[in-house]
Amino acid sequence: MTEAQAQQVPAPEKSGNTEPTAPPETSISQILPFADYLPASNDPKKSTDPCDYLCPRPDGAPCKSEKPAACPQEIRLGSLPYTDRSFACSMYMWEASQLFSNPLYFEDPALERYGHSHHKLVQPFVSAGRFSSQLIGLPYQMTIDPVCKKMYALGWYRPGECAPHKRYQIPLNAKAAVVQGSVVTGLIFLIP
């Protein structure tokens, strides 16, 4: 593209209808709320006095009742510059709670911690499949995370943080694979 072509103003596209658009039905000055404005309500018990919503009442307003409105007292703000309070600055740092649990072998962190779910008709089957695979791989998990191991909440996203969708991978461990294989082999010979 040359410089002359880049500086040309594009021509407007021609449409089938070249007639001017119709003016709006009402002008903006007709739809602004004035002193006689009353919010629309379907409740017949509501007041129909427009002055109930005006505080203070404007002079010459068509009020139905002469009762003065209960307006809040106006307080004049000072013109002095703002001065800070003489409080010492406080620093708050996040500290781990030192709460722990034993390993959660049948946990679905994406669903239970972060609320990442599938469609309501699909989620039960996804959860059942995850539970079944975790039950079959229980010896593998118990080798990686022994029953008495302390598990802390560190490393998870905290409440209120944006948690991305993740696919959690099974950690590879040779010792756990040997234990899983021997348990499966033992169950094959044990159950006729």
PDB file of C-alpha atoms in Angstrom:
ATOM      1  CA  MET A   1       0.000   0.000   0.000  1.00  0.00           C
ATOM      2  CA  THR A   2       1.404   3.367  -0.937  1.00  0.00           C
ATOM      3  CA  GLU A   3       1.391   6.430   1.294  1.00  0.00           C
ATOM      4  CA  ALA A   4      -1.176   8.174  -0.915  1.00  0.00           C
ATOM      5  CA  GLN A   5      -3.546   5.203  -0.618  1.00  0.00           C
ATOM      6  CA  ALA A   6      -3.137   5.126   3.157  1.00  0.00           C
ATOM      7  CA  GLN A   7      -4.143   8.795   3.456  1.00  0.00           C
ATOM      8  CA  GLN A   8      -7.335   8.469   1.395  1.00  0.00           C
ATOM      9  CA  VAL A   9     -10.548   8.644   3.375  1.00  0.00           C
ATOM     10  CA  PRO A  10     -12.634   5.525   2.773  1.00  0.00           C
ATOM     11  CA  ALA A  11     -15.954   6.092   1.051  1.00  0.00           C
ATOM     12  CA  PRO A  12     -19.055   5.189   3.069  1.00  0.00           C
ATOM     13  CA  GLU A  13     -20.738   1.965   2.147  1.00  0.00           C
ATOM     14  CA  LYS A  14     -23.990   2.368   0.275  1.00  0.00           C
ATOM     15  CA  SER A  15     -26.942   0.538   1.694  1.00  0.00           C
ATOM     16  CA  GLY A  16     -30.273  -0.145   0.054  1.00  0.00           C
ATOM     17  CA  ASN A  17     -32.104   2.383   2.266  1.00  0.00           C
ATOM     18  CA  THR A  18     -30.855   5.958   1.776  1.00  0.00           C
ATOM     19  CA  GLU A  19     -33.830   7.708   3.432  1.00  0.00           C
ATOM     20  CA  PRO A  20     -33.150   9.726   6.575  1.00  0.00           C
ATOM     21  CA  THR A  21     -34.067   8.046   9.815  1.00  0.00           C
ATOM     22  CA  ALA A  22     -37.313   9.038  11.499  1.00  0.00           C
ATOM     23  CA  PRO A  23     -37.025  11.484  14.407  1.00  0.00           C
ATOM     24  CA  PRO A  24     -37.560   9.993  17.869  1.00  0.00           C
ATOM     25  CA  GLU A  25     -41.104   9.992  19.215  1.00  0.00           C
ATOM     26  CA  THR A  26     -40.221  12.173  22.225  1.00  0.00           C
ATOM     27  CA  SER A  27     -37.415  14.587  22.819  1.00  0.00           C
ATOM     28  CA  ILE A  28     -35.033  14.184  25.723  1.00  0.00           C
ATOM     29  CA  SER A  29     -36.530  17.223  27.501  1.00  0.00           C
ATOM     30  CA  GLN A  30     -39.881  15.435  27.676  1.00  0.00           C
ATOM     31  CA  ILE A  31     -38.564  12.331  29.449  1.00  0.00           C
ATOM     32  CA  LEU A  32     -36.478  13.987  32.165  1.00  0.00           C
ATOM     33  CA  PRO A  33     -38.035  13.786  35.654  1.00  0.00           C
ATOM     34  CA  PHE A  34     -39.527  17.122  36.695  1.00  0.00           C
ATOM     35  CA  ALA A  35     -41.231  18.218  39.905  1.00  0.00           C
ATOM     36  CA  ASP A  36     -44.326  16.177  39.009  1.00  0.00           C
ATOM     37  CA  TYR A  37     -42.312  12.988  38.303  1.00  0.00           C
ATOM     38  CA  LEU A  38     -43.627   9.888  40.058  1.00  0.00           C
ATOM     39  CA  PRO A  39     -41.942   6.464  39.841  1.00  0.00           C
ATOM     40  CA  ALA A  40     -44.132   3.893  38.138  1.00  0.00           C
ATOM     41  CA  SER A  41     -45.783   1.521  40.583  1.00  0.00           C
ATOM     42  CA  ASN A  42     -48.452  -1.156  40.263  1.00  0.00           C
ATOM     43  CA  ASP A  43     -49.217  -0.988  43.990  1.00  0.00           C
ATOM     44  CA  PRO A  44     -52.451   1.019  44.565  1.00  0.00           C
ATOM     45  CA  LYS A  45     -51.469   1.640  48.222  1.00  0.00           C
ATOM     46  CA  LYS A  46     -48.433   3.679  47.166  1.00  0.00           C
ATOM     47  CA  SER A  47     -48.670   7.434  47.443  1.00  0.00           C
ATOM     48  CA  THR A  48     -49.473   9.356  44.277  1.00  0.00           C
ATOM     49  CA  ASP A  49     -47.978  12.579  45.598  1.00  0.00           C
ATOM     50  CA  PRO A  50     -44.839  13.417  43.561  1.00  0.00           C
ATOM     51  CA  CYS A  51     -43.554  15.541  46.449  1.00  0.00           C
ATOM     52  CA  ASP A  52     -42.946  12.385  48.520  1.00  0.00           C
ATOM     53  CA  TYR A  53     -39.843  11.772  46.410  1.00  0.00           C
ATOM     54  CA  LEU A  54     -38.530  15.364  46.395  1.00  0.00           C
ATOM     55  CA  CYS A  55     -36.465  16.615  49.282  1.00  0.00           C
ATOM     56  CA  PRO A  56     -36.512  19.547  49.898  1.00  0.00           C
ATOM     57  CA  ARG A  57     -39.722  20.433  48.109  1.00  0.00           C
ATOM     58  CA  PRO A  58     -39.185  22.861  45.252  1.00  0.00           C
ATOM     59  CA  ASP A  59     -41.070  26.147  45.271  1.00  0.00           C
ATOM     60  CA  GLY A  60     -44.221  26.004  43.179  1.00  0.00           C
ATOM     61  CA  ALA A  61     -44.335  22.186  43.039  1.00  0.00           C
ATOM     62  CA  PRO A  62     -47.848  20.710  42.668  1.00  0.00           C
ATOM     63  CA  CYS A  63     -47.859  18.949  46.053  1.00  0.00           C
ATOM     64  CA  LYS A  64     -51.064  17.260  47.244  1.00  0.00           C
ATOM     65  CA  SER A  65     -50.227  17.539  50.939  1.00  0.00           C
ATOM     66  CA  GLU A  66     -48.940  20.572  52.760  1.00  0.00           C
ATOM     67  CA  LYS A  67     -47.076  18.410  55.274  1.00  0.00           C
ATOM     68  CA  PRO A  68     -43.341  19.232  55.101  1.00  0.00           C
ATOM     69  CA  ALA A  69     -41.117  16.379  53.986  1.00  0.00           C
ATOM     70  CA  ALA A  70     -38.832  14.758  56.567  1.00  0.00           C
ATOM     71  CA  CYS A  71     -35.556  15.646  54.886  1.00  0.00           C
ATOM     72  CA  PRO A  72     -32.197  14.790  56.413  1.00  0.00           C
ATOM     73  CA  GLN A  73     -30.369  17.669  58.016  1.00  0.00           C
ATOM     74  CA  GLU A  74     -27.768  19.188  55.728  1.00  0.00           C
ATOM     75  CA  ILE A  75     -24.340  19.640  57.284  1.00  0.00           C
ATOM     76  CA  ARG A  76     -21.923  22.104  55.813  1.00  0.00           C
ATOM     77  CA  LEU A  77     -18.520  20.584  55.128  1.00  0.00           C
ATOM     78  CA  GLY A  78     -15.441  22.408  56.287  1.00  0.00           C
ATOM     79  CA  SER A  79     -13.102  24.103  53.870  1.00  0.00           C
ATOM     80  CA  LEU A  80      -9.927  23.177  55.764  1.00  0.00           C
ATOM     81  CA  PRO A  81      -7.454  20.836  54.055  1.00  0.00           C
ATOM     82  CA  TYR A  82      -7.664  17.172  54.978  1.00  0.00           C
ATOM     83  CA  THR A  83      -5.264  16.071  57.717  1.00  0.00           C
ATOM     84  CA  ASP A  84      -4.272  12.466  58.238  1.00  0.00           C
ATOM     85  CA  ARG A  85      -4.854  10.728  61.523  1.00  0.00           C
ATOM     86  CA  SER A  86      -1.729  10.138  63.522  1.00  0.00           C
ATOM     87  CA  PHE A  87      -1.970   6.349  63.595  1.00  0.00           C
ATOM     88  CA  ALA A  88       1.074   4.179  63.125  1.00  0.00           C
ATOM     89  CA  CYS A  89       1.139   2.190  59.892  1.00  0.00           C
ATOM     90  CA  SER A  90       0.302  -1.487  60.274  1.00  0.00           C
ATOM     91  CA  MET A  91       1.650  -4.205  58.020  1.00  0.00           C
ATOM     92  CA  TYR A  92      -0.291  -7.445  57.676  1.00  0.00           C
ATOM     93  CA  MET A  93       1.498 -10.432  56.218  1.00  0.00           C
ATOM     94  CA  TRP A  94      -0.135 -13.734  55.322  1.00  0.00           C
ATOM     95  CA  GLU A  95       1.034 -16.574  57.510  1.00  0.00           C
ATOM     96  CA  ALA A  96       0.450 -20.279  57.050  1.00  0.00           C
ATOM     97  CA  SER A  97      -2.059 -21.688  59.513  1.00  0.00           C
ATOM     98  CA  GLN A  98      -0.071 -24.866  60.288  1.00  0.00           C
ATOM     99  CA  LEU A  99      -3.274 -26.883  59.917  1.00  0.00           C
ATOM    100  CA  PHE A 100      -2.760 -30.239  58.284  1.00  0.00           C
ATOM    101  CA  SER A 101      -4.676 -33.352  57.398  1.00  0.00           C
ATOM    102  CA  ASN A 102      -3.770 -36.837  56.394  1.00  0.00           C
ATOM    103  CA  PRO A 103      -3.727 -37.551  52.640  1.00  0.00           C
ATOM    104  CA  LEU A 104      -7.040 -37.199  50.836  1.00  0.00           C
ATOM    105  CA  TYR A 105      -6.951 -40.104  48.418  1.00  0.00           C
ATOM    106  CA  PHE A 106     -10.377 -39.490  46.870  1.00  0.00           C
ATOM    107  CA  GLU A 107     -10.177 -35.725  46.359  1.00  0.00           C
ATOM    108  CA  ASP A 108     -11.268 -33.839  43.241  1.00  0.00           C
ATOM    109  CA  PRO A 109      -9.524 -30.474  43.732  1.00  0.00           C
ATOM    110  CA  ALA A 110     -10.866 -28.842  40.574  1.00  0.00           C
ATOM    111  CA  LEU A 111     -14.463 -29.527  41.625  1.00  0.00           C
ATOM    112  CA  GLU A 112     -14.248 -29.361  45.416  1.00  0.00           C
ATOM    113  CA  ARG A 113     -11.807 -26.488  45.874  1.00  0.00           C
ATOM    114  CA  TYR A 114     -12.436 -24.288  42.835  1.00  0.00           C
ATOM    115  CA  GLY A 115     -15.920 -25.232  41.626  1.00  0.00           C
ATOM    116  CA  HIS A 116     -14.857 -26.207  38.098  1.00  0.00           C
ATOM    117  CA  SER A 117     -17.663 -28.542  37.124  1.00  0.00           C
ATOM    118  CA  HIS A 118     -19.098 -30.112  33.995  1.00  0.00           C
ATOM    119  CA  HIS A 119     -22.718 -30.032  32.841  1.00  0.00           C
ATOM    120  CA  LYS A 120     -25.122 -31.258  35.530  1.00  0.00           C
ATOM    121  CA  LEU A 121     -25.949 -34.387  33.526  1.00  0.00           C
ATOM    122  CA  VAL A 122     -22.284 -35.238  32.891  1.00  0.00           C
ATOM    123  CA  GLN A 123     -20.755 -34.387  36.292  1.00  0.00           C
ATOM    124  CA  PRO A 124     -21.985 -37.520  38.158  1.00  0.00           C
ATOM    125  CA  PHE A 125     -20.357 -39.777  35.564  1.00  0.00           C
ATOM    126  CA  VAL A 126     -17.104 -37.779  35.614  1.00  0.00           C
ATOM    127  CA  SER A 127     -17.019 -37.979  39.423  1.00  0.00           C
ATOM    128  CA  ALA A 128     -17.804 -41.717  39.393  1.00  0.00           C
ATOM    129  CA  GLY A 129     -15.037 -42.358  36.840  1.00  0.00           C
ATOM    130  CA  ARG A 130     -12.555 -40.335  38.882  1.00  0.00           C
ATOM    131  CA  PHE A 131     -13.512 -42.198  42.065  1.00  0.00           C
ATOM    132  CA  SER A 132     -13.159 -45.576  40.312  1.00  0.00           C
ATOM    133  CA  SER A 133      -9.710 -44.747  38.948  1.00  0.00           C
ATOM    134  CA  GLN A 134      -8.606 -43.459  42.364  1.00  0.00           C
ATOM    135  CA  LEU A 135      -9.908 -46.643  44.010  1.00  0.00           C
ATOM    136  CA  ILE A 136      -8.000 -48.835  41.542  1.00  0.00           C
ATOM    137  CA  GLY A 137      -4.855 -46.732  42.011  1.00  0.00           C
ATOM    138  CA  LEU A 138      -5.134 -46.561  45.816  1.00  0.00           C
ATOM    139  CA  PRO A 139      -1.971 -48.637  46.459  1.00  0.00           C
ATOM    140  CA  TYR A 140      -0.042 -46.327  44.108  1.00  0.00           C
ATOM    141  CA  GLN A 141      -1.323 -43.237  45.952  1.00  0.00           C
ATOM    142  CA  MET A 142      -0.656 -44.763  49.381  1.00  0.00           C
ATOM    143  CA  THR A 143       2.961 -45.452  48.402  1.00  0.00           C
ATOM    144  CA  ILE A 144       3.521 -41.857  47.268  1.00  0.00           C
ATOM    145  CA  ASP A 145       1.624 -40.318  50.214  1.00  0.00           C
ATOM    146  CA  PRO A 146       1.695 -42.673  53.228  1.00  0.00           C
ATOM    147  CA  VAL A 147      -1.314 -42.713  55.541  1.00  0.00           C
ATOM    148  CA  CYS A 148       0.463 -40.813  58.366  1.00  0.00           C
ATOM    149  CA  LYS A 149       1.936 -38.098  56.111  1.00  0.00           C
ATOM    150  CA  LYS A 150       0.983 -34.523  57.028  1.00  0.00           C
ATOM    151  CA  MET A 151      -0.639 -32.674  54.133  1.00  0.00           C
ATOM    152  CA  TYR A 152      -0.861 -28.862  54.289  1.00  0.00           C
ATOM    153  CA  ALA A 153      -3.050 -26.456  52.317  1.00  0.00           C
ATOM    154  CA  LEU A 154       0.014 -24.666  50.936  1.00  0.00           C
ATOM    155  CA  GLY A 155       0.285 -24.663  47.158  1.00  0.00           C
ATOM    156  CA  TRP A 156      -3.442 -24.431  46.431  1.00  0.00           C
ATOM    157  CA  TYR A 157      -5.039 -21.227  45.231  1.00  0.00           C
ATOM    158  CA  ARG A 158      -6.570 -19.289  48.096  1.00  0.00           C
ATOM    159  CA  PRO A 159     -10.284 -18.387  48.230  1.00  0.00           C
ATOM    160  CA  GLY A 160     -11.065 -15.428  46.011  1.00  0.00           C
ATOM    161  CA  GLU A 161      -8.102 -15.917  43.678  1.00  0.00           C
ATOM    162  CA  CYS A 162      -8.648 -16.722  40.025  1.00  0.00           C
ATOM    163  CA  ALA A 163      -7.989 -20.451  39.714  1.00  0.00           C
ATOM    164  CA  PRO A 164      -7.220 -21.634  36.164  1.00  0.00           C
ATOM    165  CA  HIS A 165      -8.521 -24.923  34.804  1.00  0.00           C
ATOM    166  CA  LYS A 166      -5.762 -27.497  35.281  1.00  0.00           C
ATOM    167  CA  ARG A 167      -5.326 -31.167  34.497  1.00  0.00           C
ATOM    168  CA  TYR A 168      -3.590 -32.775  37.461  1.00  0.00           C
ATOM    169  CA  GLN A 169      -1.060 -35.390  36.344  1.00  0.00           C
ATOM    170  CA  ILE A 170      -0.366 -38.619  38.225  1.00  0.00           C
ATOM    171  CA  PRO A 171       3.163 -38.332  39.639  1.00  0.00           C
ATOM    172  CA  LEU A 172       5.528 -40.959  38.226  1.00  0.00           C
ATOM    173  CA  ASN A 173       7.222 -43.128  40.860  1.00  0.00           C
ATOM    174  CA  ALA A 174       8.955 -46.470  40.248  1.00  0.00           C
ATOM    175  CA  LYS A 175       8.441 -47.764  43.808  1.00  0.00           C
ATOM    176  CA  ALA A 176       4.726 -46.916  43.686  1.00  0.00           C
ATOM    177  CA  ALA A 177       4.400 -48.671  40.305  1.00  0.00           C
ATOM    178  CA  VAL A 178       5.991 -51.854  41.734  1.00  0.00           C
ATOM    179  CA  VAL A 179       3.628 -51.778  44.742  1.00  0.00           C
ATOM    180  CA  GLN A 180       0.603 -51.198  42.478  1.00  0.00           C
ATOM    181  CA  GLY A 181       1.639 -54.061  40.189  1.00  0.00           C
ATOM    182  CA  SER A 182       2.179 -56.475  43.086  1.00  0.00           C
ATOM    183  CA  VAL A 183      -1.193 -55.596  44.669  1.00  0.00           C
ATOM    184  CA  VAL A 184      -3.008 -56.119  41.355  1.00  0.00           C
ATOM    185  CA  THR A 185      -1.147 -59.414  40.774  1.00  0.00           C
ATOM    186  CA  GLY A 186      -1.959 -60.563  44.317  1.00  0.00           C
ATOM    187  CA  LEU A 187      -5.650 -59.729  43.864  1.00  0.00           C
ATOM    188  CA  ILE A 188      -5.744 -61.655  40.568  1.00  0.00           C
ATOM    189  CA  PHE A 189      -4.376 -64.791  42.293  1.00  0.00           C
ATOM    190  CA  LEU A 190      -6.473 -64.244  45.442  1.00  0.00           C
ATOM    191  CA  ILE A 191      -9.839 -63.839  43.707  1.00  0.00           C
ATOM    192  CA  PRO A 192     -10.621 -66.950  41.605  1.00  0.00           C
TER     193      PRO A 192
END
